[in-house]
CSV table of N, CA and C in Angstrom, one decimal:
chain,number,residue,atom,x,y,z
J,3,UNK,N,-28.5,11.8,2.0
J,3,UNK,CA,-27.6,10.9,1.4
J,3,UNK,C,-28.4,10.1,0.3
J,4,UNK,N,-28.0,10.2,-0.9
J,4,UNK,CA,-28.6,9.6,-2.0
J,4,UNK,C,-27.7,8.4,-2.5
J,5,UNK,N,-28.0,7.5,-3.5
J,5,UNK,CA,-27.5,6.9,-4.2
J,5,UNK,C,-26.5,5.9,-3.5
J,6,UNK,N,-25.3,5.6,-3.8
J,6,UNK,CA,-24.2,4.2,-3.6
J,6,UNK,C,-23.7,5.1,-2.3
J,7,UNK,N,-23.2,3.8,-1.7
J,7,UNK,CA,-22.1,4.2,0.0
J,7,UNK,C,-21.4,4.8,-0.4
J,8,UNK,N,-20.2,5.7,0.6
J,8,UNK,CA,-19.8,6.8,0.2
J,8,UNK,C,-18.6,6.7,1.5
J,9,UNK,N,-17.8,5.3,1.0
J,9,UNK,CA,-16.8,5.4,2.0
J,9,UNK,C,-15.0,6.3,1.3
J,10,UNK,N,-14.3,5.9,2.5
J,10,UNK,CA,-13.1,7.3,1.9
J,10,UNK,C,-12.0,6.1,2.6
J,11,UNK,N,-11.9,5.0,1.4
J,11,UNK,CA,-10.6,4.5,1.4
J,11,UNK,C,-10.6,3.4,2.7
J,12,UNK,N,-9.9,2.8,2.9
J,12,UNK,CA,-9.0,1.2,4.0
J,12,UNK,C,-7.6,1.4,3.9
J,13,UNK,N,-7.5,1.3,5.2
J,13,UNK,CA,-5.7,0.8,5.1
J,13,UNK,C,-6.0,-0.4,6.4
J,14,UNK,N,-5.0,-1.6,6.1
J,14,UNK,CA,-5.0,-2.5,7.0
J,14,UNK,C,-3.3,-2.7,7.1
J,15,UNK,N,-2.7,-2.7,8.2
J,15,UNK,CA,-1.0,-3.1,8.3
J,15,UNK,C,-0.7,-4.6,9.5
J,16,UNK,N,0.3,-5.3,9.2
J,16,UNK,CA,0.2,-6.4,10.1
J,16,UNK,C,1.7,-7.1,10.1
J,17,UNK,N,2.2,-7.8,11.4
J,17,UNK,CA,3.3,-7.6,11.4
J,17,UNK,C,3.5,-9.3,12.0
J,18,UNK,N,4.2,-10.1,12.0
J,18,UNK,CA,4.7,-11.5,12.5
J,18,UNK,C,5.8,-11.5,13.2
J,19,UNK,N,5.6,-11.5,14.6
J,19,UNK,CA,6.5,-12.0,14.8
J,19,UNK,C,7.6,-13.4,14.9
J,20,UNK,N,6.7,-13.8,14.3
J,20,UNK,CA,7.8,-15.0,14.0
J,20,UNK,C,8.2,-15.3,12.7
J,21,UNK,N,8.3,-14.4,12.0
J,21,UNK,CA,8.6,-14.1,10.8
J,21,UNK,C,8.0,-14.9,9.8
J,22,UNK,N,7.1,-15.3,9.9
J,22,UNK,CA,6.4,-16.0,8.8
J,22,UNK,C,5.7,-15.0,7.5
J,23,UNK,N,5.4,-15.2,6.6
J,23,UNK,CA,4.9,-14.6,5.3
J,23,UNK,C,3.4,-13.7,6.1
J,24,UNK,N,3.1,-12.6,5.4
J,24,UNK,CA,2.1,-11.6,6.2
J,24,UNK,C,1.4,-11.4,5.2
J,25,UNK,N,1.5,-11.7,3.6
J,25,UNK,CA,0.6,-11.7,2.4
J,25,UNK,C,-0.7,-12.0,2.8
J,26,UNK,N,-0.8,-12.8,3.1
J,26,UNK,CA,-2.8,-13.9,3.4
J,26,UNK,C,-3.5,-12.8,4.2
J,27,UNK,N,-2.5,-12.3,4.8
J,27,UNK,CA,-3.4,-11.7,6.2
J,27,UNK,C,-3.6,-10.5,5.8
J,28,UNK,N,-2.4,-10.2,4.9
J,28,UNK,CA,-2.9,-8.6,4.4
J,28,UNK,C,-4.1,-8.8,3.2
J,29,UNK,N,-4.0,-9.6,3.0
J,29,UNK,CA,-5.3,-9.4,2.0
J,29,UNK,C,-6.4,-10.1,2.4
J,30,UNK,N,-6.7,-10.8,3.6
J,30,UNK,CA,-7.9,-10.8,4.1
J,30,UNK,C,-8.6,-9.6,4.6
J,31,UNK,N,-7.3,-9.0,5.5
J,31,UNK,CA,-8.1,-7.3,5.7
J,31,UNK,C,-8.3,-6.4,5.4
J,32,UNK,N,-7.5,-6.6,3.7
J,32,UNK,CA,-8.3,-5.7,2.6
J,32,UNK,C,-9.6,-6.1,2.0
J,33,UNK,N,-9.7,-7.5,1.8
J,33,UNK,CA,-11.2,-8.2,1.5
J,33,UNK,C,-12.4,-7.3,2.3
J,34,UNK,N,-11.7,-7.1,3.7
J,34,UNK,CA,-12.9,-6.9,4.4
J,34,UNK,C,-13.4,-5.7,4.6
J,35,UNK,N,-12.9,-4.8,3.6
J,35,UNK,CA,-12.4,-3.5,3.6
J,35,UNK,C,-12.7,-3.3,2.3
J,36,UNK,N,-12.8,-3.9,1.3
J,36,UNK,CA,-12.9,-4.0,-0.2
J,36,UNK,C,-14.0,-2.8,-0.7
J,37,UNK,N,-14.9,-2.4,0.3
J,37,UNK,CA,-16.6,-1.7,0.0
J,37,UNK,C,-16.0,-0.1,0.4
J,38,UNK,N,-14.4,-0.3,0.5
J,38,UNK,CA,-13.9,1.5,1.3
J,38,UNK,C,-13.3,1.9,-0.1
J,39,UNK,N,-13.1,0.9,-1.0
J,39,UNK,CA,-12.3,1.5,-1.7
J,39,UNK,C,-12.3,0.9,-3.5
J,40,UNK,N,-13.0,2.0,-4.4
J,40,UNK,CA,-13.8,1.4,-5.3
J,40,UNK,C,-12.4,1.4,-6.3
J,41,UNK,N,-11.3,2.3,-6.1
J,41,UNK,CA,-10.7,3.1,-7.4
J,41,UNK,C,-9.5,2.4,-7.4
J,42,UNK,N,-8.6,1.8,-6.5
J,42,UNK,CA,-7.6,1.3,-6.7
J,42,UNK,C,-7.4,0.5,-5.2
J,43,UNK,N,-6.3,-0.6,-5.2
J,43,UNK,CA,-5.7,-1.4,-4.3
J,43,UNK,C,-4.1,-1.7,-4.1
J,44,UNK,N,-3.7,-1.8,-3.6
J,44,UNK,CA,-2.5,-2.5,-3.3
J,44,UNK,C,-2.1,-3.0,-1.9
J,45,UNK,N,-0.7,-4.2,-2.1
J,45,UNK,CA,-0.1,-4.6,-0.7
J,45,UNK,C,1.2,-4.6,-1.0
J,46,UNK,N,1.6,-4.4,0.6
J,46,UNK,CA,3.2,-3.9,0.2
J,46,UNK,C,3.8,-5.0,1.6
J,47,UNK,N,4.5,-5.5,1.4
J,47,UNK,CA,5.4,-6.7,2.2
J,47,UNK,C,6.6,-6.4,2.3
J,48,UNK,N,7.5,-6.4,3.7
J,48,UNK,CA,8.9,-6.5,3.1
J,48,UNK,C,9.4,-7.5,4.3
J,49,UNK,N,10.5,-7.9,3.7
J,49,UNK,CA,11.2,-8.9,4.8
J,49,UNK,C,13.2,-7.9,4.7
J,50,UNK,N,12.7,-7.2,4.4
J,50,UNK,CA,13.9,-6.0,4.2
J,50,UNK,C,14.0,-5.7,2.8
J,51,UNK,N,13.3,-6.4,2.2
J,51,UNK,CA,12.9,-5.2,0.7
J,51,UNK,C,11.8,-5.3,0.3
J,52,UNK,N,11.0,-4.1,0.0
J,52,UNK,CA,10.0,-3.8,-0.2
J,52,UNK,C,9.3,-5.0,-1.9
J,53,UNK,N,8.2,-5.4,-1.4
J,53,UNK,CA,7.8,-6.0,-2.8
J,53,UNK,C,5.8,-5.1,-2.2
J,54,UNK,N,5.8,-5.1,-3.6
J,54,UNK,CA,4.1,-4.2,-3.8
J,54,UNK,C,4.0,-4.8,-5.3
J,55,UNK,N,2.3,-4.8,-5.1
J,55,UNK,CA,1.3,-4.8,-5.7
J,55,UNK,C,0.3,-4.2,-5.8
J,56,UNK,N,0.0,-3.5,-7.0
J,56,UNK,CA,-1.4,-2.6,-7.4
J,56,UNK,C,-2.1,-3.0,-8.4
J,57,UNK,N,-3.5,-2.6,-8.3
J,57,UNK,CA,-4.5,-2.5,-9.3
J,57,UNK,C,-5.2,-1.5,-8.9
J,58,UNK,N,-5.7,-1.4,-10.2
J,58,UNK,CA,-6.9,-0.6,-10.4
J,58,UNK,C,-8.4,-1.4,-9.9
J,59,UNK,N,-9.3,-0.9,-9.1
J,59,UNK,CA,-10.7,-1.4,-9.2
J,59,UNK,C,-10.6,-2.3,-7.8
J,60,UNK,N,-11.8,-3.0,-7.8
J,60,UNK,CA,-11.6,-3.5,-6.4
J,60,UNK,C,-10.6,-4.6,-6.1
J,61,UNK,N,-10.3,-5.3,-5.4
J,61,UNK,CA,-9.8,-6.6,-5.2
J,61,UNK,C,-10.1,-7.6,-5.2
J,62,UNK,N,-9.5,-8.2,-6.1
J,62,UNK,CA,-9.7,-10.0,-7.0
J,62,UNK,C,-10.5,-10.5,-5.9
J,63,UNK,N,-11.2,-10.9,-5.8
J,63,UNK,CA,-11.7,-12.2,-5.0
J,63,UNK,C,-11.4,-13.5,-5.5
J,64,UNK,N,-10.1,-13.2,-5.4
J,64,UNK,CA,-9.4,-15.0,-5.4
J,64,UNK,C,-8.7,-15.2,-6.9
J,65,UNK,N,-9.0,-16.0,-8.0
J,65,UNK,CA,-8.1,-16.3,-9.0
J,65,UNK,C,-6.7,-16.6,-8.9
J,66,UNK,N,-6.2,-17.7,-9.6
J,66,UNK,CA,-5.3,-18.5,-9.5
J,66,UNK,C,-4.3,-17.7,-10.0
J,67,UNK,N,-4.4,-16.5,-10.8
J,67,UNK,CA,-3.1,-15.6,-11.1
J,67,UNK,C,-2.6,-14.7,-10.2
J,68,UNK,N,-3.5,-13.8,-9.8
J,68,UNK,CA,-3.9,-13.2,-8.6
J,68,UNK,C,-3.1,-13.8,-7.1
J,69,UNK,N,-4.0,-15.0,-7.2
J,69,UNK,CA,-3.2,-15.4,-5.8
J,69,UNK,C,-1.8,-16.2,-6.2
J,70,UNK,N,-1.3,-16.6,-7.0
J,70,UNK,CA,0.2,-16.5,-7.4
J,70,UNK,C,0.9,-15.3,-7.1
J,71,UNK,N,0.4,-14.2,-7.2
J,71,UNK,CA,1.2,-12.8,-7.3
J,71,UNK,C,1.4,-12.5,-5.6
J,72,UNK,N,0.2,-12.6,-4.9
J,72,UNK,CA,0.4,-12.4,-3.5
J,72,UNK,C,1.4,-13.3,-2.7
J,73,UNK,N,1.3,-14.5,-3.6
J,73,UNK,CA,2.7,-15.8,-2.8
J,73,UNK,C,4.0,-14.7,-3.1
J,74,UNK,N,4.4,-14.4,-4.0
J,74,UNK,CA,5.3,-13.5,-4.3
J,74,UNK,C,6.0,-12.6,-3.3
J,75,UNK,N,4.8,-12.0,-2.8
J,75,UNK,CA,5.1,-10.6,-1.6
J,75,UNK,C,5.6,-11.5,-0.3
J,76,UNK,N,6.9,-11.9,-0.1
J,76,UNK,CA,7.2,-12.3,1.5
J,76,UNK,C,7.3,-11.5,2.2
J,77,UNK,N,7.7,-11.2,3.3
J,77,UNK,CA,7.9,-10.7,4.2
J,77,UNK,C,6.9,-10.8,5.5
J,78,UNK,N,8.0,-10.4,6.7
J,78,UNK,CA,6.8,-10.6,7.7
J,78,UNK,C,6.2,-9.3,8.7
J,79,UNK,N,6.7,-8.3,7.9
J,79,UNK,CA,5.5,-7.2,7.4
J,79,UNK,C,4.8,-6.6,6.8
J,80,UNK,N,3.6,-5.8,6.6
J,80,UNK,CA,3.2,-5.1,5.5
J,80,UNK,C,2.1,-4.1,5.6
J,81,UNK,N,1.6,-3.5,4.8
J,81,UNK,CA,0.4,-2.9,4.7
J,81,UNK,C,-0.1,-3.2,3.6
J,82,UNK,N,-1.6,-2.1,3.4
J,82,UNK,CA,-2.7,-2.7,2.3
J,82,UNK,C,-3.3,-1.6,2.3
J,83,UNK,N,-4.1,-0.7,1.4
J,83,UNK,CA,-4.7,0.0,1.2
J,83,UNK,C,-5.5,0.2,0.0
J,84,UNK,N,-6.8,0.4,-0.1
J,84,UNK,CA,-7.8,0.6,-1.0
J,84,UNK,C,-8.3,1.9,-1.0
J,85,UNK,N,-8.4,2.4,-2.7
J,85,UNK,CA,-8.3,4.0,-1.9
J,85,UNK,C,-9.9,4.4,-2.9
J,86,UNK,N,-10.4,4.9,-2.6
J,86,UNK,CA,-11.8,5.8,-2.9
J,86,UNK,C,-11.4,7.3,-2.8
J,87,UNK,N,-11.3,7.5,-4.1
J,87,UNK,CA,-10.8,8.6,-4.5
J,87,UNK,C,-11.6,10.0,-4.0
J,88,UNK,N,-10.7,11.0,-2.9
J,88,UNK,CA,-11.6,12.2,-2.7
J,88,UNK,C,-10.7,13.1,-3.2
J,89,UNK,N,-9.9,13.0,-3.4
J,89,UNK,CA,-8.8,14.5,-3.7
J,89,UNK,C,-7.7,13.5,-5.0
J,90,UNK,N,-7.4,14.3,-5.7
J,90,UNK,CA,-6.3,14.0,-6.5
J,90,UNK,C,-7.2,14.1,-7.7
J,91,UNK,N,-6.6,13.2,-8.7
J,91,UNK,CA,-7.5,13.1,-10.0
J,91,UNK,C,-7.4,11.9,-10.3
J,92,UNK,N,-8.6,11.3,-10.9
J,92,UNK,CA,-9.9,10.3,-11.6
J,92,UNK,C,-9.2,9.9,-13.0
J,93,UNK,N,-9.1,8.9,-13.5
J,93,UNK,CA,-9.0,8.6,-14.6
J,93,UNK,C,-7.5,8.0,-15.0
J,94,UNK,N,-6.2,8.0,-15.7
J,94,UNK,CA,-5.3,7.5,-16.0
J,94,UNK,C,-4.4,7.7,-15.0
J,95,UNK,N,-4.6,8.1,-14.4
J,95,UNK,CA,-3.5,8.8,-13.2
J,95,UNK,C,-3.8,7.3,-12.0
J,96,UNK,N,-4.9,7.1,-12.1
J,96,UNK,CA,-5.5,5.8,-11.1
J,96,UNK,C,-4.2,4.8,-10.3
J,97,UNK,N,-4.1,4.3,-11.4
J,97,UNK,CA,-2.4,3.3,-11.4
J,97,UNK,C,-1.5,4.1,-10.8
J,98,UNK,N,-0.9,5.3,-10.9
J,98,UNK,CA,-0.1,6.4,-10.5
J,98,UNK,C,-0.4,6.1,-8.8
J,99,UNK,N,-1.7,6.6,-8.6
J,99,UNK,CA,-2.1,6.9,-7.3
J,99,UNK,C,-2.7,6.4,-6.3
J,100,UNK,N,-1.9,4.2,-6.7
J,100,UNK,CA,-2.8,3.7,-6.4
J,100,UNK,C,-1.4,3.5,-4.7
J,101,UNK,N,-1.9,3.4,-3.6
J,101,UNK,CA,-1.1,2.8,-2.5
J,101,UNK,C,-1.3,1.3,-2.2
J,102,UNK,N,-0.3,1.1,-1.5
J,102,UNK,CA,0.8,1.9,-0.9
J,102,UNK,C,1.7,2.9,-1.9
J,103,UNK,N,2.6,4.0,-1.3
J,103,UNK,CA,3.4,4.5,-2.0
J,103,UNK,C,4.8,4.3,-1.8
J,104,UNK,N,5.8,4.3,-2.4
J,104,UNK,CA,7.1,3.8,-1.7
J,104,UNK,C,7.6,4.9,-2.0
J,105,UNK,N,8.6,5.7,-1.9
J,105,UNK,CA,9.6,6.9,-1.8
J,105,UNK,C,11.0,6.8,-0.7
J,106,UNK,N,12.0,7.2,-1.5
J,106,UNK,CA,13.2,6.9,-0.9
J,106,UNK,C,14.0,8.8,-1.2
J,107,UNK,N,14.9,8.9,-0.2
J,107,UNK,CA,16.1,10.2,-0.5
J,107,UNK,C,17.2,10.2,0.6
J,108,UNK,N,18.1,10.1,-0.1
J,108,UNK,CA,19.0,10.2,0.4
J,108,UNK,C,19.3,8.6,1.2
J,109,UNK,N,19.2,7.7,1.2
J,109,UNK,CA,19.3,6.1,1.8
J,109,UNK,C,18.3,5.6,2.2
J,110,UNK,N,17.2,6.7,2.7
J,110,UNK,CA,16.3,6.0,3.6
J,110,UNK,C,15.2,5.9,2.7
J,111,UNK,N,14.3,4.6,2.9
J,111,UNK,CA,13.3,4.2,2.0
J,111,UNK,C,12.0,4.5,3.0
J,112,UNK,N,11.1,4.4,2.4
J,112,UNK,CA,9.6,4.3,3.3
J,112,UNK,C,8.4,3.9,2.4
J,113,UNK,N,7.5,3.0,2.9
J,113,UNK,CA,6.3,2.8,2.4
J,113,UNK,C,5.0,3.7,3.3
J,114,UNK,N,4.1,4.1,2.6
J,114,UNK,CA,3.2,4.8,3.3
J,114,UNK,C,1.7,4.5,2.3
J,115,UNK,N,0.7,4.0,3.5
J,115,UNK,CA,-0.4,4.4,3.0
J,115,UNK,C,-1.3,5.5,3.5
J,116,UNK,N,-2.4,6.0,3.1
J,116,UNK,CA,-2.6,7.0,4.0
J,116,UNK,C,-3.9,7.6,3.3
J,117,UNK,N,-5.0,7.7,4.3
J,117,UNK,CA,-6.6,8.2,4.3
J,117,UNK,C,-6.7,9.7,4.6
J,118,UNK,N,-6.9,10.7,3.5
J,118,UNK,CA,-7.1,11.9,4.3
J,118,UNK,C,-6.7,13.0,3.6
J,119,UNK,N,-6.8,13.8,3.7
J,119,UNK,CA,-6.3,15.6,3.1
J,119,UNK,C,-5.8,16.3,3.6
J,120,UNK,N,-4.7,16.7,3.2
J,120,UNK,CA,-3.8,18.0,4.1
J,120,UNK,C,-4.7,19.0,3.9
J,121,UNK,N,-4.5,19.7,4.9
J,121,UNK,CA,-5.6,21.0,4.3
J,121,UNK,C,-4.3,22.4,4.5
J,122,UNK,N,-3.1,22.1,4.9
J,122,UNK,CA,-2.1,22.9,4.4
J,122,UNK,C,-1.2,22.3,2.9
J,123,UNK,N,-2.1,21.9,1.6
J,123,UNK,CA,-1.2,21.0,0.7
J,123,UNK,C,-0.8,22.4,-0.1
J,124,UNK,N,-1.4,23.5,-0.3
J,124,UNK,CA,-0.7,24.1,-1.1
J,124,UNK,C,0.7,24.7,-0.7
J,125,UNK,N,0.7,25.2,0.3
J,125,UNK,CA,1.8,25.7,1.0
J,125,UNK,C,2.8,24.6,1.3
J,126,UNK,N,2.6,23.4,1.5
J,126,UNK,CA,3.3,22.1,1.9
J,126,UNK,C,4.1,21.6,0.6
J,127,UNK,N,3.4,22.1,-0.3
J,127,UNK,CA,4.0,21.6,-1.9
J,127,UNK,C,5.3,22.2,-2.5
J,128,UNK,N,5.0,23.9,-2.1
J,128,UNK,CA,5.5,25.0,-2.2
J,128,UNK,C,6.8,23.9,-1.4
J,129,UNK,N,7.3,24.2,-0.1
J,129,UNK,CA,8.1,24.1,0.6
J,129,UNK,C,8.9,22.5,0.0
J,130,UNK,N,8.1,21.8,-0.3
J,130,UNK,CA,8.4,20.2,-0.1
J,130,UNK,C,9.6,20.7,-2.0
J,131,UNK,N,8.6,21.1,-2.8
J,131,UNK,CA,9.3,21.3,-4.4
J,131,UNK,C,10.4,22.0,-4.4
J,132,UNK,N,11.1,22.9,-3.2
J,132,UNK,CA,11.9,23.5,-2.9
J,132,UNK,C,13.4,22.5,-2.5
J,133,UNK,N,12.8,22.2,-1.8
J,133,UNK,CA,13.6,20.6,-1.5
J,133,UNK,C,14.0,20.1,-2.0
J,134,UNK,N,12.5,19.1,-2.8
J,134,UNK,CA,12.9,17.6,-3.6
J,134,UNK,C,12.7,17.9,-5.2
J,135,UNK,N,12.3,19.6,-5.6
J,135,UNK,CA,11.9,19.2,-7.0
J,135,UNK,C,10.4,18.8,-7.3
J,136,UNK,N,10.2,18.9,-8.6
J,136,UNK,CA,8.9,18.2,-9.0
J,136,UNK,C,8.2,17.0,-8.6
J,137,UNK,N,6.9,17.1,-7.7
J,137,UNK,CA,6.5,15.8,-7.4
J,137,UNK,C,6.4,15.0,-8.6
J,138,UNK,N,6.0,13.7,-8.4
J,138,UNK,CA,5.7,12.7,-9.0
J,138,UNK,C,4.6,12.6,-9.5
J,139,UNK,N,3.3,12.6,-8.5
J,139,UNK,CA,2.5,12.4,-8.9
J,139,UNK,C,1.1,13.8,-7.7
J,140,UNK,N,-0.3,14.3,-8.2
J,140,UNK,CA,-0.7,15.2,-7.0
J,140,UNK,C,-1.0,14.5,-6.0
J,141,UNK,N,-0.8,14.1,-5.4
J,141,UNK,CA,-1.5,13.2,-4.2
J,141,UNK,C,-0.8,13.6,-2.8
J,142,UNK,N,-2.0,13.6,-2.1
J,142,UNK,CA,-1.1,14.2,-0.5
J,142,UNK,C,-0.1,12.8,0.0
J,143,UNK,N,-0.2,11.6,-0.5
J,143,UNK,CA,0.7,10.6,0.2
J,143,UNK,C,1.9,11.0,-0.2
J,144,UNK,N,2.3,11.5,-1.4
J,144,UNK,CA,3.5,11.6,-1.9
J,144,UNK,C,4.0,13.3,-1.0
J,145,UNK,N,3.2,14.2,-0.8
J,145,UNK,CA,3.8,14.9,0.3
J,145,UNK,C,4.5,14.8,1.9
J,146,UNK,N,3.2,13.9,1.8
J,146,UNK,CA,3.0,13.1,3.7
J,146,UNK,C,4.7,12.5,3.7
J,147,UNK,N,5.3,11.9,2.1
J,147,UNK,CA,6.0,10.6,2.4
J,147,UNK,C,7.5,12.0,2.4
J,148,UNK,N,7.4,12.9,1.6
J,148,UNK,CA,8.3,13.9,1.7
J,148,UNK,C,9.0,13.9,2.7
J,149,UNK,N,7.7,14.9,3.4
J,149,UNK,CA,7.7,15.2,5.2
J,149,UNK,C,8.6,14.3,5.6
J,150,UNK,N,8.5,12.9,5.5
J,150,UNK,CA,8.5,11.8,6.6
J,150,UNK,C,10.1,11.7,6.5
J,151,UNK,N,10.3,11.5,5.0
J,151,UNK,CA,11.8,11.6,4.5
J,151,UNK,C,12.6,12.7,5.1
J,152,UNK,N,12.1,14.1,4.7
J,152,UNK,CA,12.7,15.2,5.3
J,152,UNK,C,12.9,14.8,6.9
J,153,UNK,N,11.8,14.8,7.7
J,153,UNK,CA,12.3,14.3,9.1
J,153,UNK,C,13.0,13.5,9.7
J,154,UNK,N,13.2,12.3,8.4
J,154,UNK,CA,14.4,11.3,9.0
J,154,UNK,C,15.9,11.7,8.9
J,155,UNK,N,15.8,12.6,7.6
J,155,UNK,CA,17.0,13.3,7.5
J,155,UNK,C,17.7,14.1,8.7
J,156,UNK,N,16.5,14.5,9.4
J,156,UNK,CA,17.0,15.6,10.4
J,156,UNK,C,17.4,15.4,11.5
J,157,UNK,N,17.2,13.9,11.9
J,157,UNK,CA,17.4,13.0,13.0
J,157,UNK,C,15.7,13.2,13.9
């Protein structure tokens, strides 16, 4: 092993039950998680509608605009994920492929974050484009979130 750490991404998710705001907490355990994930960030809240936030690069450590935007996200659940890019593509696409991902068909919505590589993505893409058409963006989350869609469809 040479050179800088060599981690593969953070997801942290967290839920209240007593319905209080889940923002703080989701971004404390991305703070703590911040060293998994060089290339992009986001948090996704809902209190029955989805609100998200992304950037490119690591996560703010703090700033008064910043943390205005996180007051924003209510709800009293959410996830968070920082991603260190191993599959997809590097460069303008970043923003595109930053998670959480949201994707909806047919009524049903979903957020999904997600660490990892299909190792059936070609054949998975094949079958999924048959279905929904042109993905959006190359990323296995946006297949993962297909799947998930297709299976809700099916009961």
């Amino acid at each position: 092993m040479q050179g800088f750490p060599n981690e593969a991404c953070g997801l942290f998710g967290a839920y209240d039950f007593e319905g209080r705001s889940i923002a703080s907490c989701i971004y404390w355990g991305m703070i703590s998680q911040n060293h998994r994930g060089h290339h992009s960030y986001g948090f996704l809240t809902s209190d029955g509608e989805f609100k998200l936030r992304t950037g490119i690069g690591l996560i703010p450590n703090g700033g008064k605009r910043f943390i205005q935007e996180l007051q924003q996200l209510s709800g009293n659940i959410g996830i968070g994920h920082v991603r260190y890019v191993t599959s997809g593509e590097i460069g303008s696409s970043l923003s595109e492929a930053a998670q959480p991902f949201i994707d909806e068909y047919k009524g049903s919505k979903i957020a999904i974050g997600y660490n990892g590589n299909l190792a059936n993505k070609v054949k998975l893409s094949k079958s999924i484009e048959e279905k929904f058409g042109t993905l959006s963006t190359s990323s296995d989350t946006e297949l993962l979130s297909k799947k998930l869609l297709e299976g809700l469809e099916n009961g």
